Amino acid sequence: MFKFELYKKAKDSKARLGKIITDHGEIETPIFMPVGTRATVKTMASEELKKIGAQIILSNTYHLFLRPGSEIIKKAGGLHKFMHWDKPILTDSGGFQVFSLSDNRKITEEGVEFRSHIDGSKKFLSPEVSIEMQNILGSDIIMSFDECAPYPASYDYVEKSMQRTLRWAKRGKDFHKNSDHQALFGIIQGGMYKDLRKISAKEMVDMDFPGYSVGGLSVGEPKEIMNEILDYTTDFMPENKPRYLMGVGSPDYLFEAVERGIDMADCVLPTRIARNGSVITHRGKLVIRNAKYKEDFSPLDQECDCYVCRNYTRAYIRHLFNVDEILGPRLATIHNLYFLLNMMENIRESIRGDYFLEYKNDFYKKYGYN
Ligand SMILES: O=c1[nH]cnc2c(CCNCC3CCCCC3)c3[nH]c(NCc4cccs4)nc3cc12
Ligand SMILES: [Zn+2]
């Protein structure tokens, strides 16, 4: 089953507190969702993800479609069993990766022809193929097949793309047979054009999906434009259904999204930068390879109570990165994920206690945001 319960609306903003109920458990919102591209949140075992408070993880239909392929996942009994994760899973349609990973592709009304970025073989994705794959994966929340229009893009391009994404959403919804166990979200497009956003939102809402994503943002547009389009778009989204902003993940973007009525967000950033030694702290980001940490025996973040900050020093973690030891990226990943998951817990608390904007301002001041 799939249900969204709206607990509370903040007084000082559009922030809200909610709970998503799925076959594999409940999710308190607002929530940040760690990204597990190829059926793994890189360097993390399932138990470790649970220990740091991950309630749901994402996995990538495009990558799993290519490797290991649907046959093996089917034989494994679905993605939860295959990757030993018994909490909720969200998968994307595969569309975004096709548009961003493989450069030679052909978009038609039917779907998208492309060449695998692995072996160059010809592949085809469509609303039906994408739903079929996500049905096999067995994820609790699945995404409609959409085109994320590039930025910048002309009004005419965005209008045509948004209309086709609506037709694709309808086809996917009609094809999806397992809607009691897998909630299919519609994805609102429309680029940076408010009138197109309004049309996309209204038409998607008319199709009555159990949840809605805001797509086509965080694609290089200025932050002010993103915030303005987001603020405008959430006003057309039903209050009693989850709202998922795709591809957003640094602390400030998460605060801005929650403030504008978003319940769910995902981003590869915290795990990707961790593997390069960039660590998120309450005083901003630090690059642990920097020589200034050579004899710094303090924790990554004085105000963090994660396993890493309680047991290891900056000097030690810098050493690990310096000699390319695998434990380095692992410890940085555990800390970065814990930092964001814990920050979201604090955000939920602040909405509960009616001090969200105060918490946001305090956080920004300490972090060094404007
Ligand atoms: O309109 C969109 N439609 C579909 N997906 C989008 C995504 C991917 C979100 N992460 C999916 C995950 C699902 C499962 C595992 C892996 C990814 C976006 N990411 C960003 N910005 C961040 C960006 C990241 C890279 C380039 S921009 N904007 C996005 C817009 C869309
Ligand atoms: Zn920490």
CSV table of C-alpha atoms and ligand atoms in Angstrom, one decimal:
chain,number,residue,atom,x,y,z
A,1,MET,CA,0.0,0.0,0.0
A,2,PHE,CA,1.0,3.6,-0.3
A,3,LYS,CA,-0.3,6.5,1.8
A,4,PHE,CA,0.8,10.1,2.6
A,5,GLU,CA,-0.2,11.6,5.9
A,6,LEU,CA,0.2,15.4,6.3
A,7,TYR,CA,0.9,16.0,10.0
A,8,LYS,CA,1.5,19.7,10.3
A,9,LYS,CA,2.0,22.8,8.2
A,10,ALA,CA,4.6,25.4,9.4
A,11,LYS,CA,3.3,28.8,10.3
A,12,ASP,CA,6.3,30.7,9.0
A,13,SER,CA,6.6,29.0,5.6
A,14,LYS,CA,5.3,26.3,3.3
A,15,ALA,CA,7.3,23.7,5.1
A,16,ARG,CA,5.3,20.7,6.3
A,17,LEU,CA,5.7,17.6,8.3
A,18,GLY,CA,4.4,14.3,6.9
A,19,LYS,CA,4.7,10.5,6.8
A,20,ILE,CA,4.8,8.2,3.7
A,21,ILE,CA,3.6,4.7,4.3
A,22,THR,CA,4.8,1.9,1.9
A,23,ASP,CA,4.9,-1.9,1.8
A,24,HIS,CA,8.4,-1.7,3.1
A,25,GLY,CA,7.9,0.7,6.0
A,26,GLU,CA,7.3,4.3,6.8
A,27,ILE,CA,9.2,7.5,5.9
A,28,GLU,CA,9.1,10.7,8.0
A,29,THR,CA,9.2,13.8,5.8
A,30,PRO,CA,10.9,16.1,4.9
A,31,ILE,CA,13.5,13.6,3.9
A,32,PHE,CA,16.8,13.4,2.1
A,33,MET,CA,17.2,10.2,0.1
A,34,PRO,CA,20.8,8.8,-0.4
A,35,VAL,CA,21.4,7.8,-4.0
A,36,GLY,CA,22.5,4.2,-4.7
A,37,THR,CA,23.1,4.3,-8.4
A,38,ARG,CA,24.0,0.6,-9.2
A,39,ALA,CA,22.1,-1.0,-6.3
A,40,THR,CA,24.5,0.3,-3.8
A,41,VAL,CA,25.0,3.6,-2.0
A,42,LYS,CA,28.7,3.6,-2.8
A,43,THR,CA,30.9,2.1,-0.1
A,44,MET,CA,27.9,1.6,2.3
A,45,ALA,CA,26.5,-1.8,3.4
A,46,SER,CA,22.8,-1.9,4.2
A,47,GLU,CA,23.3,-2.1,8.0
A,48,GLU,CA,25.5,0.9,8.0
A,49,LEU,CA,22.9,2.9,6.1
A,50,LYS,CA,20.3,2.0,8.7
A,51,LYS,CA,22.6,2.9,11.5
A,52,ILE,CA,23.1,6.4,10.2
A,53,GLY,CA,19.3,6.8,9.8
A,54,ALA,CA,18.6,6.2,6.1
A,55,GLN,CA,14.9,5.5,5.8
A,56,ILE,CA,14.8,5.1,2.0
A,57,ILE,CA,17.4,4.7,-0.7
A,58,LEU,CA,17.3,5.4,-4.5
A,59,SER,CA,18.5,3.1,-7.2
A,60,ASN,CA,18.9,3.7,-10.9
A,61,THR,CA,16.8,1.9,-13.5
A,62,TYR,CA,19.0,2.8,-16.4
A,63,HIS,CA,22.2,1.4,-14.9
A,64,LEU,CA,20.4,-1.8,-13.6
A,65,PHE,CA,18.8,-2.2,-17.0
A,66,LEU,CA,22.2,-2.4,-18.6
A,67,ARG,CA,23.9,-4.3,-15.7
A,68,PRO,CA,23.1,-6.8,-14.3
A,69,GLY,CA,19.9,-6.7,-16.4
A,70,SER,CA,16.3,-7.5,-15.6
A,71,GLU,CA,16.7,-11.3,-15.8
A,72,ILE,CA,19.1,-11.5,-12.9
A,73,ILE,CA,17.1,-9.1,-10.7
A,74,LYS,CA,13.9,-11.1,-11.5
A,75,LYS,CA,15.7,-14.3,-10.4
A,76,ALA,CA,16.9,-12.6,-7.3
A,77,GLY,CA,13.3,-11.9,-6.4
A,78,GLY,CA,13.5,-8.2,-6.9
A,79,LEU,CA,15.8,-5.3,-5.9
A,80,HIS,CA,15.1,-5.4,-2.1
A,81,LYS,CA,16.4,-9.1,-1.9
A,82,PHE,CA,19.1,-8.6,-4.5
A,83,MET,CA,20.7,-5.7,-2.5
A,84,HIS,CA,19.6,-6.9,1.0
A,85,TRP,CA,17.7,-3.7,1.8
A,86,ASP,CA,14.2,-4.3,3.4
A,87,LYS,CA,13.2,-0.6,3.7
A,88,PRO,CA,11.6,1.5,1.0
A,89,ILE,CA,13.4,1.9,-2.4
A,90,LEU,CA,12.7,4.6,-5.0
A,91,THR,CA,13.8,4.0,-8.6
A,92,ASP,CA,13.9,6.6,-11.3
A,93,SER,CA,12.6,6.0,-14.9
A,94,GLY,CA,16.0,5.8,-16.5
A,95,GLY,CA,15.2,8.8,-18.6
A,96,PHE,CA,17.5,11.3,-16.9
A,97,GLN,CA,20.5,9.1,-17.3
A,98,VAL,CA,19.8,8.5,-21.0
A,99,PHE,CA,19.6,12.2,-21.6
A,100,SER,CA,22.7,13.0,-19.5
A,101,LEU,CA,24.9,9.9,-20.1
A,102,SER,CA,24.6,8.8,-23.7
A,103,ASP,CA,25.2,11.6,-26.2
A,104,ASN,CA,24.0,9.9,-29.3
A,105,ARG,CA,20.3,9.3,-28.7
A,106,LYS,CA,17.1,9.9,-30.7
A,107,ILE,CA,14.0,11.1,-29.0
A,108,THR,CA,10.7,10.2,-30.8
A,109,GLU,CA,7.1,10.1,-29.7
A,110,GLU,CA,7.5,6.4,-29.0
A,111,GLY,CA,10.5,6.8,-26.6
A,112,VAL,CA,14.3,7.2,-26.8
A,113,GLU,CA,16.8,5.2,-28.8
A,114,PHE,CA,20.3,5.4,-27.5
A,115,ARG,CA,23.6,3.6,-27.3
A,116,SER,CA,24.7,2.0,-24.1
A,117,HIS,CA,27.5,4.0,-22.5
A,118,ILE,CA,29.1,0.7,-21.6
A,119,ASP,CA,29.4,-1.3,-24.8
A,120,GLY,CA,27.7,1.0,-27.4
A,121,SER,CA,24.9,-1.5,-28.1
A,122,LYS,CA,21.6,0.0,-29.3
A,123,LYS,CA,19.0,0.3,-26.5
A,124,PHE,CA,15.4,1.7,-26.4
A,125,LEU,CA,13.6,3.2,-23.4
A,126,SER,CA,9.9,4.2,-23.4
A,127,PRO,CA,7.2,4.8,-20.8
A,128,GLU,CA,6.2,1.1,-21.1
A,129,VAL,CA,9.8,-0.3,-21.0
A,130,SER,CA,10.6,1.9,-18.0
A,131,ILE,CA,7.5,0.8,-16.0
A,132,GLU,CA,8.1,-2.8,-16.9
A,133,MET,CA,11.7,-2.5,-15.6
A,134,GLN,CA,10.6,-0.8,-12.4
A,135,ASN,CA,7.9,-3.4,-11.9
A,136,ILE,CA,10.6,-6.1,-12.0
A,137,LEU,CA,12.8,-4.1,-9.6
A,138,GLY,CA,9.9,-4.0,-7.2
A,139,SER,CA,10.7,-0.5,-5.8
A,140,ASP,CA,8.1,1.1,-3.6
A,141,ILE,CA,8.1,4.4,-5.4
A,142,ILE,CA,8.7,4.6,-9.2
A,143,MET,CA,9.0,7.5,-11.6
A,144,SER,CA,7.3,8.3,-14.8
A,145,PHE,CA,9.4,8.4,-18.0
A,146,ASP,CA,10.1,12.1,-18.6
A,147,GLU,CA,12.5,14.4,-20.5
A,148,CYS,CA,14.4,16.8,-18.3
A,149,ALA,CA,14.7,19.8,-20.6
A,150,PRO,CA,18.2,21.2,-20.8
A,151,TYR,CA,19.0,24.7,-19.4
A,152,PRO,CA,18.9,27.1,-21.1
A,153,ALA,CA,16.2,26.0,-23.6
A,154,SER,CA,13.8,28.0,-25.7
A,155,TYR,CA,10.2,28.4,-24.8
A,156,ASP,CA,9.2,26.4,-27.9
A,157,TYR,CA,11.5,23.5,-27.1
A,158,VAL,CA,10.4,23.3,-23.4
A,159,GLU,CA,6.7,23.5,-24.4
A,160,LYS,CA,7.0,20.6,-26.9
A,161,SER,CA,9.1,18.6,-24.5
A,162,MET,CA,6.7,19.2,-21.6
A,163,GLN,CA,3.6,18.2,-23.7
A,164,ARG,CA,5.4,15.0,-24.7
A,165,THR,CA,6.3,14.2,-21.1
A,166,LEU,CA,2.6,14.6,-20.2
A,167,ARG,CA,1.7,12.1,-23.0
A,168,TRP,CA,4.5,9.7,-21.7
A,169,ALA,CA,3.2,10.0,-18.2
A,170,LYS,CA,-0.3,9.0,-19.3
A,171,ARG,CA,1.1,6.0,-21.2
A,172,GLY,CA,3.1,4.9,-18.2
A,173,LYS,CA,0.2,5.2,-15.9
A,174,ASP,CA,-2.1,3.2,-18.2
A,175,PHE,CA,0.6,0.5,-18.5
A,176,HIS,CA,1.4,0.2,-14.8
A,177,LYS,CA,-0.4,-2.7,-13.3
A,178,ASN,CA,1.0,-2.9,-9.8
A,179,SER,CA,-0.1,0.5,-8.4
A,180,ASP,CA,-1.2,-0.9,-5.0
A,181,HIS,CA,2.4,-1.8,-4.2
A,182,GLN,CA,4.4,0.5,-6.3
A,183,ALA,CA,3.4,4.2,-6.3
A,184,LEU,CA,4.0,5.9,-9.7
A,185,PHE,CA,4.9,9.6,-9.4
A,186,GLY,CA,4.2,12.1,-12.2
A,187,ILE,CA,7.0,14.5,-12.9
A,188,ILE,CA,6.2,18.2,-13.5
A,189,GLN,CA,8.3,19.8,-16.2
A,190,GLY,CA,8.1,23.2,-17.9
A,191,GLY,CA,11.7,24.6,-17.6
A,192,MET,CA,11.9,28.1,-16.2
A,193,TYR,CA,8.6,29.2,-17.8
A,194,LYS,CA,5.8,29.7,-15.2
A,195,ASP,CA,2.9,29.3,-17.6
A,196,LEU,CA,4.4,26.0,-18.8
A,197,ARG,CA,4.9,24.9,-15.2
A,198,LYS,CA,1.3,25.7,-14.4
A,199,ILE,CA,0.0,23.6,-17.4
A,200,SER,CA,2.3,20.7,-16.6
A,201,ALA,CA,1.3,20.7,-12.9
A,202,LYS,CA,-2.5,21.0,-13.6
A,203,GLU,CA,-2.4,18.2,-16.3
A,204,MET,CA,-0.3,15.9,-14.1
A,205,VAL,CA,-2.6,16.5,-11.1
A,206,ASP,CA,-5.7,15.8,-13.3
A,207,MET,CA,-4.1,12.3,-14.0
A,208,ASP,CA,-4.3,11.7,-10.2
A,209,PHE,CA,-0.9,10.2,-9.4
A,210,PRO,CA,-0.2,9.2,-5.7
A,211,GLY,CA,2.8,11.6,-5.6
A,212,TYR,CA,4.5,14.2,-7.8
A,213,SER,CA,8.1,15.2,-8.6
A,214,VAL,CA,9.3,18.6,-9.6
A,215,GLY,CA,11.7,17.9,-12.5
A,216,GLY,CA,13.7,20.1,-14.8
A,217,LEU,CA,15.4,22.1,-11.9
A,218,SER,CA,18.9,22.1,-10.5
A,219,VAL,CA,20.2,21.8,-14.0
A,220,GLY,CA,22.5,24.8,-13.9
A,221,GLU,CA,20.0,27.6,-13.5
A,222,PRO,CA,20.7,30.4,-11.0
A,223,LYS,CA,19.6,29.6,-7.5
A,224,GLU,CA,17.1,32.5,-7.5
A,225,ILE,CA,15.4,31.2,-10.6
A,226,MET,CA,15.2,27.7,-9.2
A,227,ASN,CA,13.6,29.0,-5.9
A,228,GLU,CA,11.1,31.2,-7.8
A,229,ILE,CA,10.0,28.4,-10.2
A,230,LEU,CA,9.8,25.9,-7.3
A,231,ASP,CA,7.8,28.3,-5.1
A,232,TYR,CA,5.4,28.9,-8.0
A,233,THR,CA,5.1,25.2,-8.9
A,234,THR,CA,4.4,23.8,-5.4
A,235,ASP,CA,1.3,26.0,-5.2
A,236,PHE,CA,-0.3,23.8,-7.9
A,237,MET,CA,0.6,20.5,-6.2
A,238,PRO,CA,-2.0,18.8,-4.0
A,239,GLU,CA,-1.3,19.3,-0.3
A,240,ASN,CA,-2.2,15.7,0.6
A,241,LYS,CA,0.4,14.1,-1.7
A,242,PRO,CA,4.2,13.9,-1.4
A,243,ARG,CA,6.3,16.4,-3.4
A,244,TYR,CA,9.7,15.2,-4.6
A,245,LEU,CA,12.3,17.7,-5.8
A,246,MET,CA,14.8,15.8,-8.0
A,247,GLY,CA,18.5,16.3,-7.9
A,248,VAL,CA,18.8,18.6,-4.9
A,249,GLY,CA,21.1,18.0,-2.1
A,250,SER,CA,23.5,20.6,-0.6
A,251,PRO,CA,22.4,21.9,2.8
A,252,ASP,CA,21.2,25.3,1.5
A,253,TYR,CA,19.2,23.8,-1.4
A,254,LEU,CA,17.5,21.4,1.0
A,255,PHE,CA,16.5,24.2,3.4
A,256,GLU,CA,15.2,26.3,0.5
A,257,ALA,CA,13.2,23.4,-0.9
A,258,VAL,CA,11.6,22.5,2.4
A,259,GLU,CA,10.7,26.1,2.9
A,260,ARG,CA,8.8,26.0,-0.4
A,261,GLY,CA,6.8,22.9,0.4
A,262,ILE,CA,9.0,20.0,-0.7
A,263,ASP,CA,8.9,16.7,1.2
A,264,MET,CA,11.5,14.6,-0.6
A,265,ALA,CA,14.9,15.3,-2.2
A,266,ASP,CA,17.8,13.3,-3.6
A,267,CYS,CA,21.3,14.1,-4.7
A,268,VAL,CA,24.5,12.3,-5.6
A,269,LEU,CA,26.5,15.2,-4.2
A,270,PRO,CA,27.2,14.2,-0.6
A,271,THR,CA,28.4,10.8,-1.5
A,272,ARG,CA,30.2,11.9,-4.7
A,273,ILE,CA,32.2,14.7,-3.0
A,274,ALA,CA,32.9,12.4,0.0
A,275,ARG,CA,34.9,10.1,-2.3
A,276,ASN,CA,37.0,13.1,-3.3
A,277,GLY,CA,37.6,14.0,0.3
A,278,SER,CA,35.2,17.0,0.6
A,279,VAL,CA,33.4,16.9,3.9
A,280,ILE,CA,30.3,18.8,4.9
A,281,THR,CA,30.5,20.4,8.4
A,282,HIS,CA,28.5,23.0,10.4
A,283,ARG,CA,31.2,25.5,9.5
A,284,GLY,CA,31.1,24.9,5.7
A,285,LYS,CA,32.8,22.3,3.6
A,286,LEU,CA,36.4,21.2,4.2
A,287,VAL,CA,38.8,19.4,1.8
A,288,ILE,CA,40.5,16.8,4.1
A,289,ARG,CA,43.5,16.3,1.8
A,290,ASN,CA,44.6,19.9,2.7
A,291,ALA,CA,48.1,19.8,4.5
A,292,LYS,CA,46.7,22.1,7.2
A,293,TYR,CA,44.9,19.0,8.7
A,294,LYS,CA,48.2,17.0,8.9
A,295,GLU,CA,48.4,17.3,12.7
A,296,ASP,CA,44.9,18.3,13.4
A,297,PHE,CA,43.7,15.6,15.9
A,298,SER,CA,40.2,17.1,16.2
A,299,PRO,CA,37.1,15.4,14.6
A,300,LEU,CA,35.9,16.3,11.1
A,301,ASP,CA,33.1,18.4,12.8
A,302,GLN,CA,33.1,19.4,16.5
A,303,GLU,CA,29.3,19.5,16.5
A,304,CYS,CA,28.8,16.1,14.8
A,305,ASP,CA,28.0,13.0,16.9
A,306,CYS,CA,28.4,10.5,14.0
A,307,TYR,CA,30.5,7.3,14.3
A,308,VAL,CA,33.4,8.9,12.4
A,309,CYS,CA,33.5,12.2,14.4
A,310,ARG,CA,33.4,10.2,17.7
A,311,ASN,CA,36.3,7.9,16.8
A,312,TYR,CA,38.6,9.3,14.1
A,313,THR,CA,40.6,12.5,13.7
A,314,ARG,CA,41.1,14.8,10.7
A,315,ALA,CA,44.8,13.9,10.7
A,316,TYR,CA,44.0,10.2,10.4
A,317,ILE,CA,41.3,10.7,7.7
A,318,ARG,CA,43.6,13.0,5.8
A,319,HIS,CA,46.3,10.3,6.0
A,320,LEU,CA,43.9,7.7,4.5
A,321,PHE,CA,43.1,9.9,1.5
A,322,ASN,CA,46.8,10.8,1.2
A,323,VAL,CA,47.8,7.1,0.8
A,324,ASP,CA,44.6,6.2,-1.2
A,325,GLU,CA,43.2,3.9,1.5
A,326,ILE,CA,39.6,2.8,0.8
A,327,LEU,CA,38.6,3.5,4.4
A,328,GLY,CA,39.1,7.2,3.6
A,329,PRO,CA,36.1,7.5,1.2
A,330,ARG,CA,34.1,5.2,3.4
A,331,LEU,CA,34.5,7.4,6.6
A,332,ALA,CA,33.9,10.6,4.6
A,333,THR,CA,30.7,9.0,3.1
A,334,ILE,CA,29.4,7.9,6.5
A,335,HIS,CA,29.9,11.4,7.9
A,336,ASN,CA,28.4,13.3,4.9
A,337,LEU,CA,25.4,11.1,4.8
A,338,TYR,CA,24.9,11.3,8.5
A,339,PHE,CA,25.3,15.1,8.4
A,340,LEU,CA,22.5,15.5,5.9
A,341,LEU,CA,20.2,12.9,7.4
A,342,ASN,CA,20.7,14.4,10.8
A,343,MET,CA,20.1,17.9,9.4
A,344,MET,CA,16.8,16.7,8.0
A,345,GLU,CA,15.9,15.2,11.4
A,346,ASN,CA,16.6,18.7,12.9
A,347,ILE,CA,14.5,20.3,10.2
A,348,ARG,CA,11.6,18.0,11.0
A,349,GLU,CA,12.0,18.8,14.7
A,350,SER,CA,12.0,22.6,13.9
A,351,ILE,CA,8.8,22.3,11.9
A,352,ARG,CA,7.2,20.3,14.8
A,353,GLY,CA,8.3,23.0,17.3
A,354,ASP,CA,7.4,26.0,14.9
A,355,TYR,CA,11.0,27.3,14.7
A,356,PHE,CA,11.9,26.2,11.2
A,357,LEU,CA,13.0,29.6,9.8
A,358,GLU,CA,14.9,30.3,13.0
A,359,TYR,CA,16.8,27.0,12.7
A,360,LYS,CA,17.5,27.8,9.0
A,361,ASN,CA,18.9,31.2,9.8
A,362,ASP,CA,21.1,29.9,12.6
A,363,PHE,CA,22.4,27.1,10.4
A,364,TYR,CA,23.1,29.6,7.5
A,365,LYS,CA,25.0,31.9,9.9
A,366,LYS,CA,27.2,29.1,11.2
A,367,TYR,CA,27.7,27.5,7.8
A,368,GLY,CA,28.8,30.8,6.3
A,369,TYR,CA,25.9,31.2,3.8
A,370,ASN,CA,24.8,34.8,3.1
B,1,LIG,O1,13.7,16.4,-14.5
B,1,LIG,C1,14.2,15.4,-14.0
B,1,LIG,N1,13.7,14.2,-14.3
B,1,LIG,C2,14.3,13.0,-13.8
B,1,LIG,N2,15.4,13.1,-13.0
B,1,LIG,C3,16.0,14.3,-12.7
B,1,LIG,C4,17.2,14.3,-12.0
B,1,LIG,C5,17.8,13.0,-11.4
B,1,LIG,C6,17.5,12.9,-10.0
B,1,LIG,N3,18.2,11.9,-9.4
B,1,LIG,C7,17.7,10.6,-9.7
B,1,LIG,C8,18.4,9.5,-9.0
B,1,LIG,C9,17.6,8.3,-9.0
B,1,LIG,C10,18.2,7.0,-8.7
B,1,LIG,C11,19.6,6.9,-8.5
B,1,LIG,C12,20.4,8.0,-9.2
B,1,LIG,C13,19.8,9.3,-9.4
B,1,LIG,C14,17.8,15.5,-11.7
B,1,LIG,N4,18.9,15.8,-11.1
B,1,LIG,C15,19.1,17.2,-11.2
B,1,LIG,N5,20.1,17.9,-10.7
B,1,LIG,C16,21.3,17.3,-10.1
B,1,LIG,C17,22.2,16.8,-11.2
B,1,LIG,C18,23.0,15.7,-11.1
B,1,LIG,C19,23.7,15.5,-12.3
B,1,LIG,C20,23.5,16.5,-13.2
B,1,LIG,S1,22.3,17.6,-12.7
B,1,LIG,N6,18.0,17.7,-11.8
B,1,LIG,C21,17.2,16.7,-12.2
B,1,LIG,C22,16.0,16.7,-12.9
B,1,LIG,C23,15.4,15.5,-13.2
B,2,ZN,ZN,30.4,13.3,11.7
